[in-house]
GROMACS .gro file of C-alpha atoms in nm:
model
  314
    1MET     CA    1  10.789  -0.232   2.618
    2SER     CA    2  11.010  -0.351   2.902
    3SER     CA    3  11.361  -0.213   2.934
    4SER     CA    4  11.482  -0.470   3.185
    5PRO     CA    5  11.858  -0.522   3.148
    6VAL     CA    6  11.988  -0.834   2.977
    7LEU     CA    7  12.345  -0.937   3.057
    8ILE     CA    8  12.536  -1.049   2.747
    9CYS     CA    9  12.842  -1.238   2.873
   10GLY     CA   10  13.085  -1.328   2.598
   11SER     CA   11  13.358  -1.205   2.368
   12ILE     CA   12  13.408  -0.868   2.206
   13ALA     CA   13  13.644  -0.880   1.911
   14PHE     CA   14  13.760  -0.715   1.593
   15ASP     CA   15  13.725  -0.922   1.275
   16THR     CA   16  13.968  -0.841   0.994
   17ILE     CA   17  13.847  -1.008   0.675
   18THR     CA   18  14.051  -1.016   0.354
   19LEU     CA   19  13.993  -1.171   0.012
   20PHE     CA   20  14.268  -1.349  -0.178
   21GLU     CA   21  14.174  -1.332  -0.547
   22GLY     CA   22  14.320  -1.673  -0.619
   23HIS     CA   23  14.315  -2.031  -0.492
   24PHE     CA   24  14.506  -2.153  -0.185
   25LYS     CA   25  14.547  -2.497  -0.341
   26GLU     CA   26  14.770  -2.346  -0.611
   27HIS     CA   27  15.010  -2.206  -0.350
   28ILE     CA   28  15.004  -2.456  -0.065
   29LEU     CA   29  15.177  -2.755  -0.223
   30PRO     CA   30  15.197  -3.082  -0.028
   31GLU     CA   31  15.562  -3.139  -0.124
   32ASN     CA   32  15.658  -2.802   0.028
   33ILE     CA   33  15.454  -2.824   0.346
   34LYS     CA   34  15.758  -2.881   0.570
   35SER     CA   35  15.903  -2.543   0.479
   36LEU     CA   36  15.588  -2.342   0.436
   37SER     CA   37  15.637  -1.971   0.369
   38ILE     CA   38  15.356  -1.807   0.174
   39SER     CA   39  15.256  -1.447   0.112
   40PHE     CA   40  14.917  -1.351  -0.032
   41LEU     CA   41  14.819  -1.019  -0.188
   42VAL     CA   42  14.476  -0.927  -0.048
   43PRO     CA   43  14.350  -0.610  -0.219
   44THR     CA   44  14.012  -0.626  -0.041
   45MET     CA   45  13.992  -0.585   0.338
   46ARG     CA   46  13.712  -0.522   0.587
   47LYS     CA   47  13.746  -0.458   0.957
   48GLU     CA   48  13.428  -0.540   1.146
   49PHE     CA   49  13.305  -0.503   1.501
   50GLY     CA   50  13.244  -0.859   1.618
   51GLY     CA   51  13.261  -1.104   1.903
   52CYS     CA   52  12.962  -1.297   2.035
   53ALA     CA   53  12.868  -1.048   2.306
   54GLY     CA   54  12.894  -0.755   2.066
   55ASN     CA   55  12.687  -0.926   1.796
   56ILE     CA   56  12.414  -1.043   2.037
   57ALA     CA   57  12.392  -0.698   2.196
   58TYR     CA   58  12.354  -0.541   1.850
   59SER     CA   59  12.065  -0.773   1.760
   60LEU     CA   60  11.887  -0.724   2.092
   61LYS     CA   61  11.926  -0.345   2.082
   62MET     CA   62  11.779  -0.331   1.731
   63LEU     CA   63  11.466  -0.496   1.868
   64GLY     CA   64  11.436  -0.242   2.147
   65GLY     CA   65  11.599  -0.445   2.424
   66ASN     CA   66  11.842  -0.325   2.689
   67PRO     CA   67  12.162  -0.530   2.647
   68ILE     CA   68  12.456  -0.491   2.883
   69PRO     CA   69  12.765  -0.660   2.733
   70VAL     CA   70  12.983  -0.823   2.999
   71ALA     CA   71  13.326  -0.862   2.840
   72THR     CA   72  13.692  -0.771   2.859
   73VAL     CA   73  13.857  -0.556   2.592
   74GLY     CA   74  14.204  -0.417   2.538
   75LYS     CA   75  14.371  -0.080   2.508
   76ASP     CA   76  14.265  -0.057   2.142
   77ALA     CA   77  13.889  -0.076   2.206
   78THR     CA   78  13.812   0.299   2.203
   79ASP     CA   79  13.638   0.289   1.863
   80TYR     CA   80  13.427  -0.013   1.960
   81LEU     CA   81  13.318   0.145   2.290
   82HIS     CA   82  13.232   0.472   2.116
   83TYR     CA   83  13.032   0.276   1.856
   84PHE     CA   84  12.833   0.105   2.133
   85GLU     CA   85  12.764   0.440   2.298
   86GLN     CA   86  12.633   0.577   1.966
   87LEU     CA   87  12.397   0.279   1.945
   88GLY     CA   88  12.279   0.340   2.301
   89ILE     CA   89  12.433   0.016   2.428
   90ARG     CA   90  12.562   0.038   2.783
   91THR     CA   91  12.936  -0.012   2.830
   92ASP     CA   92  12.956  -0.018   3.211
   93GLY     CA   93  12.981  -0.398   3.205
   94ILE     CA   94  13.292  -0.392   2.985
   95LYS     CA   95  13.631  -0.407   3.157
   96ILE     CA   96  13.941  -0.265   2.986
   97ILE     CA   97  14.264  -0.464   3.023
   98SER     CA   98  14.524  -0.192   2.971
   99ASP     CA   99  14.820  -0.417   2.886
  100ALA     CA  100  14.641  -0.630   2.624
  101PHE     CA  101  14.478  -0.595   2.285
  102THR     CA  102  14.111  -0.667   2.220
  103ALA     CA  103  14.051  -1.017   2.083
  104GLN     CA  104  14.117  -1.024   1.708
  105CYS     CA  105  14.029  -1.268   1.434
  106HIS     CA  106  14.212  -1.240   1.102
  107ILE     CA  107  14.041  -1.429   0.820
  108THR     CA  108  14.160  -1.468   0.462
  109THR     CA  109  13.921  -1.628   0.212
  110ASP     CA  110  14.008  -1.748  -0.139
  111LEU     CA  111  13.787  -1.768  -0.447
  112ASP     CA  112  13.685  -2.125  -0.358
  113GLY     CA  113  13.548  -2.007  -0.023
  114ASN     CA  114  13.832  -2.172   0.171
  115GLN     CA  115  13.947  -1.981   0.479
  116LEU     CA  116  14.269  -1.932   0.669
  117ALA     CA  117  14.201  -1.784   1.014
  118ALA     CA  118  14.418  -1.676   1.305
  119PHE     CA  119  14.260  -1.582   1.638
  120HIS     CA  120  14.432  -1.381   1.909
  121PRO     CA  121  14.232  -1.398   2.236
  122GLY     CA  122  14.405  -1.098   2.393
  123ALA     CA  123  14.196  -0.936   2.666
  124MET     CA  124  13.933  -1.209   2.635
  125SER     CA  125  14.166  -1.437   2.833
  126ALA     CA  126  14.099  -1.220   3.139
  127SER     CA  127  13.720  -1.242   3.118
  128ALA     CA  128  13.695  -1.428   3.449
  129THR     CA  129  13.821  -1.114   3.626
  130ASN     CA  130  13.521  -0.910   3.512
  131THR     CA  131  13.297  -0.930   3.819
  132VAL     CA  132  12.998  -0.724   3.712
  133GLU     CA  133  12.737  -0.692   3.985
  134ILE     CA  134  12.411  -0.608   3.808
  135THR     CA  135  12.135  -0.793   3.990
  136ASP     CA  136  11.820  -0.653   3.825
  137ALA     CA  137  11.867  -0.830   3.491
  138ALA     CA  138  11.565  -1.013   3.353
  139TRP     CA  139  11.775  -1.265   3.160
  140ALA     CA  140  12.135  -1.327   3.064
  141ILE     CA  141  12.335  -1.535   2.820
  142VAL     CA  142  12.674  -1.700   2.865
  143ALA     CA  143  12.812  -1.698   2.511
  144PRO     CA  144  13.152  -1.819   2.382
  145ASP     CA  145  13.441  -1.666   2.573
  146ALA     CA  146  13.743  -1.790   2.766
  147LYS     CA  147  13.636  -2.110   2.943
  148GLU     CA  148  13.721  -1.978   3.290
  149GLY     CA  149  13.519  -1.665   3.216
  150MET     CA  150  13.217  -1.863   3.101
  151PHE     CA  151  13.211  -2.061   3.424
  152ALA     CA  152  13.272  -1.751   3.638
  153HIS     CA  153  12.979  -1.573   3.476
  154ALA     CA  154  12.754  -1.880   3.495
  155GLU     CA  155  12.820  -1.935   3.864
  156ARG     CA  156  12.770  -1.567   3.945
  157LEU     CA  157  12.441  -1.552   3.755
  158HIS     CA  158  12.321  -1.869   3.924
  159GLN     CA  159  12.404  -1.728   4.268
  160GLN     CA  160  12.218  -1.405   4.187
  161GLY     CA  161  11.913  -1.593   4.064
  162ILE     CA  162  11.935  -1.449   3.712
  163PRO     CA  163  11.816  -1.702   3.450
  164PHE     CA  164  12.059  -1.751   3.165
  165ILE     CA  165  12.103  -1.925   2.832
  166PHE     CA  166  12.413  -2.138   2.778
  167ASP     CA  167  12.546  -2.083   2.424
  168LEU     CA  168  12.832  -2.327   2.359
  169GLY     CA  169  12.931  -2.212   2.009
  170GLN     CA  170  13.301  -2.188   1.928
  171ALA     CA  171  13.391  -2.282   2.286
  172MET     CA  172  13.284  -2.641   2.208
  173PRO     CA  173  13.639  -2.790   2.195
  174LEU     CA  174  13.704  -2.663   2.551
  175PHE     CA  175  13.411  -2.843   2.716
  176GLU     CA  176  13.437  -3.207   2.817
  177GLN     CA  177  13.157  -3.415   2.969
  178GLN     CA  178  13.200  -3.289   3.325
  179ASP     CA  179  13.214  -2.927   3.207
  180LEU     CA  180  12.896  -2.963   3.003
  181GLU     CA  181  12.709  -3.135   3.285
  182LYS     CA  182  12.807  -2.857   3.526
  183MET     CA  183  12.704  -2.579   3.289
  184ILE     CA  184  12.372  -2.748   3.204
  185GLY     CA  185  12.305  -2.774   3.577
  186LEU     CA  186  12.347  -2.398   3.618
  187ALA     CA  187  12.161  -2.279   3.307
  188GLN     CA  188  11.789  -2.235   3.240
  189ALA     CA  189  11.819  -2.290   2.865
  190ILE     CA  190  12.061  -2.400   2.593
  191THR     CA  191  12.110  -2.272   2.238
  192VAL     CA  192  12.325  -2.465   1.991
  193ASN     CA  193  12.340  -2.550   1.624
  194ASP     CA  194  12.269  -2.899   1.497
  195TYR     CA  195  12.634  -3.005   1.500
  196GLU     CA  196  12.697  -2.871   1.850
  197ALA     CA  197  12.384  -3.050   1.973
  198SER     CA  198  12.519  -3.382   1.842
  199ILE     CA  199  12.853  -3.323   2.016
  200ILE     CA  200  12.686  -3.237   2.348
  201ALA     CA  201  12.467  -3.549   2.324
  202GLN     CA  202  12.770  -3.762   2.247
  203ARG     CA  203  12.986  -3.622   2.527
  204VAL     CA  204  12.713  -3.628   2.792
  205GLY     CA  205  12.570  -3.960   2.680
  206LYS     CA  206  12.210  -3.834   2.657
  207ARG     CA  207  11.986  -3.742   2.368
  208ILE     CA  208  11.880  -3.377   2.336
  209GLU     CA  209  11.524  -3.482   2.421
  210GLU     CA  210  11.651  -3.623   2.751
  211LEU     CA  211  11.866  -3.318   2.827
  212SER     CA  212  11.565  -3.092   2.776
  213HIS     CA  213  11.426  -3.226   3.104
  214CYS     CA  214  11.723  -3.063   3.281
  215VAL     CA  215  11.643  -2.707   3.164
  216GLU     CA  216  11.343  -2.497   3.061
  217ALA     CA  217  11.417  -2.532   2.690
  218ILE     CA  218  11.678  -2.619   2.428
  219VAL     CA  219  11.682  -2.446   2.090
  220VAL     CA  220  11.873  -2.622   1.811
  221THR     CA  221  11.927  -2.422   1.492
  222LYS     CA  222  11.942  -2.611   1.162
  223GLY     CA  223  12.032  -2.351   0.901
  224ASP     CA  224  11.786  -2.331   0.613
  225GLU     CA  225  11.580  -2.609   0.773
  226GLY     CA  226  11.473  -2.379   1.057
  227ALA     CA  227  11.516  -2.490   1.417
  228SER     CA  228  11.388  -2.733   1.677
  229LEU     CA  229  11.257  -2.634   2.019
  230TYR     CA  230  11.280  -2.900   2.290
  231ILE     CA  231  11.077  -2.865   2.608
  232LYS     CA  232  11.048  -3.153   2.855
  233GLY     CA  233  11.129  -3.410   2.591
  234GLU     CA  234  10.891  -3.276   2.327
  235GLU     CA  235  11.024  -3.136   1.999
  236THR     CA  236  10.851  -2.849   1.815
  237HIS     CA  237  10.967  -2.747   1.469
  238ILE     CA  238  11.041  -2.378   1.406
  239PRO     CA  239  10.985  -2.323   1.032
  240PRO     CA  240  11.262  -2.142   0.843
  241VAL     CA  241  11.228  -1.794   0.698
  242LYS     CA  242  11.342  -1.769   0.338
  243ALA     CA  243  11.644  -1.539   0.312
  244GLU     CA  244  11.648  -1.265   0.048
  245LYS     CA  245  12.000  -1.384  -0.035
  246ILE     CA  246  12.275  -1.592   0.122
  247CYS     CA  247  12.571  -1.360   0.171
  248ASP     CA  248  12.762  -1.421   0.495
  249PRO     CA  249  12.677  -1.660   0.783
  250THR     CA  250  12.914  -1.484   1.025
  251GLY     CA  251  12.713  -1.370   1.326
  252CYS     CA  252  12.385  -1.540   1.228
  253GLY     CA  253  12.381  -1.746   1.548
  254ASP     CA  254  12.440  -1.431   1.752
  255ALA     CA  255  12.157  -1.247   1.576
  256HIS     CA  256  11.938  -1.546   1.657
  257ARG     CA  257  12.029  -1.525   2.028
  258GLY     CA  258  11.938  -1.156   2.036
  259GLY     CA  259  11.590  -1.237   1.906
  260LEU     CA  260  11.544  -1.520   2.153
  261LEU     CA  261  11.645  -1.301   2.448
  262TYR     CA  262  11.415  -1.022   2.339
  263GLY     CA  263  11.114  -1.250   2.333
  264LEU     CA  264  11.195  -1.398   2.673
  265THR     CA  265  11.238  -1.057   2.836
  266GLN     CA  266  10.894  -0.959   2.705
  267GLY     CA  267  10.740  -1.266   2.863
  268TRP     CA  268  10.672  -1.435   2.529
  269PRO     CA  269  10.636  -1.815   2.517
  270TRP     CA  270  10.938  -2.011   2.398
  271TYR     CA  271  10.787  -2.087   2.057
  272GLU     CA  272  10.720  -1.723   1.968
  273SER     CA  273  11.063  -1.622   2.102
  274ALA     CA  274  11.230  -1.891   1.891
  275CYS     CA  275  11.041  -1.772   1.580
  276LEU     CA  276  11.171  -1.417   1.631
  277ALA     CA  277  11.518  -1.564   1.680
  278SER     CA  278  11.500  -1.749   1.348
  279LEU     CA  279  11.386  -1.432   1.172
  280MET     CA  280  11.681  -1.234   1.308
  281GLY     CA  281  11.929  -1.499   1.197
  282THR     CA  282  11.780  -1.500   0.847
  283LEU     CA  283  11.795  -1.121   0.817
  284LYS     CA  284  12.162  -1.123   0.913
  285ILE     CA  285  12.272  -1.382   0.658
  286ALA     CA  286  12.178  -1.149   0.370
  287VAL     CA  287  12.446  -0.895   0.470
  288GLU     CA  288  12.826  -0.908   0.495
  289GLY     CA  289  12.962  -0.873   0.848
  290PRO     CA  290  12.796  -0.951   1.182
  291GLN     CA  291  12.661  -0.602   1.261
  292ASN     CA  292  12.574  -0.446   0.925
  293TYR     CA  293  12.206  -0.533   0.895
  294HIS     CA  294  11.963  -0.252   0.982
  295TYR     CA  295  11.585  -0.268   1.030
  296SER     CA  296  11.340  -0.047   1.213
  297ARG     CA  297  11.120  -0.201   1.479
  298GLU     CA  298  10.821  -0.147   1.249
  299GLU     CA  299  10.994  -0.340   0.969
  300LEU     CA  300  11.085  -0.622   1.207
  301ALA     CA  301  10.728  -0.636   1.340
  302GLN     CA  302  10.589  -0.668   0.987
  303LYS     CA  303  10.842  -0.934   0.888
  304LEU     CA  304  10.762  -1.138   1.199
  305GLU     CA  305  10.389  -1.121   1.126
  306ASP     CA  306  10.441  -1.208   0.758
  307ALA     CA  307  10.666  -1.505   0.838
  308TYR     CA  308  10.489  -1.655   1.138
  309GLY     CA  309  10.162  -1.471   1.190
  310ILE     CA  310  10.296  -1.338   1.521
  311GLY     CA  311  10.190  -0.981   1.597
  312LEU     CA  312  10.358  -0.945   1.933
  313LEU     CA  313  10.616  -0.688   1.815
  314LYS     CA  314  10.346  -0.440   1.708
   0.00000   0.00000   0.00000
């Protein structure tokens, strides 16, 4: 089993999730919207380790990979860094910004499933200043982060000859046509969900099949419909894995990326790597929080063989 480093460029954040045991629509009244002042009692609260880089690193490490998160955190990140060290995840690629807080997302959900969210980027805004020089990485990923940081990491990886996956994700509103064309020109692969794929196609003016000629592969996730793998204009369907239960989609895309990166670092073909990715995303959705699912390598190997007939993890 190879232990080649994989650079995980992206955000590290704390997610604070609360439940309002009522309905927002009963408190946010249209006639009072001009002078909005609302307080909610939220008796249930969870604080989770999150952020795209953190979630991807967790997934990859579970599989036996060697992730190196490349991110910026604040003065309050001691617990997160200690947690990574306990997991055996390297922290030498993480830069501490001493006068900032770690990125934070505060989410309140009501009984209808509606959400109110506030995101504070904090130290993430300085991600472009994190100039990690690790040149022996087998693969890398540029996941959602500050836009300047995503480009800085992409250009550095390209110069070092390290192949990387471009993961647009929540950074989608920041990228216009020229930005997308530049990033696609630097990357070896692209991972997006179905909606993000349609936005990229619209902004660039090319179908995903056409764009797949510009990179090694494009993987488009489609929720419970599985995924599509595009290589040189040809689409291959990745069948879905039935989830034990649908609990929380937060971090499913990141779990998927961890599986994809593991397969690639082992020299697996794209199809087999994408199947493992889909399995990891499905396992995550059955658990609350982005880093609370736990499986041994033996369990993962059996699940991959049961779902797809792939015995490469054994």
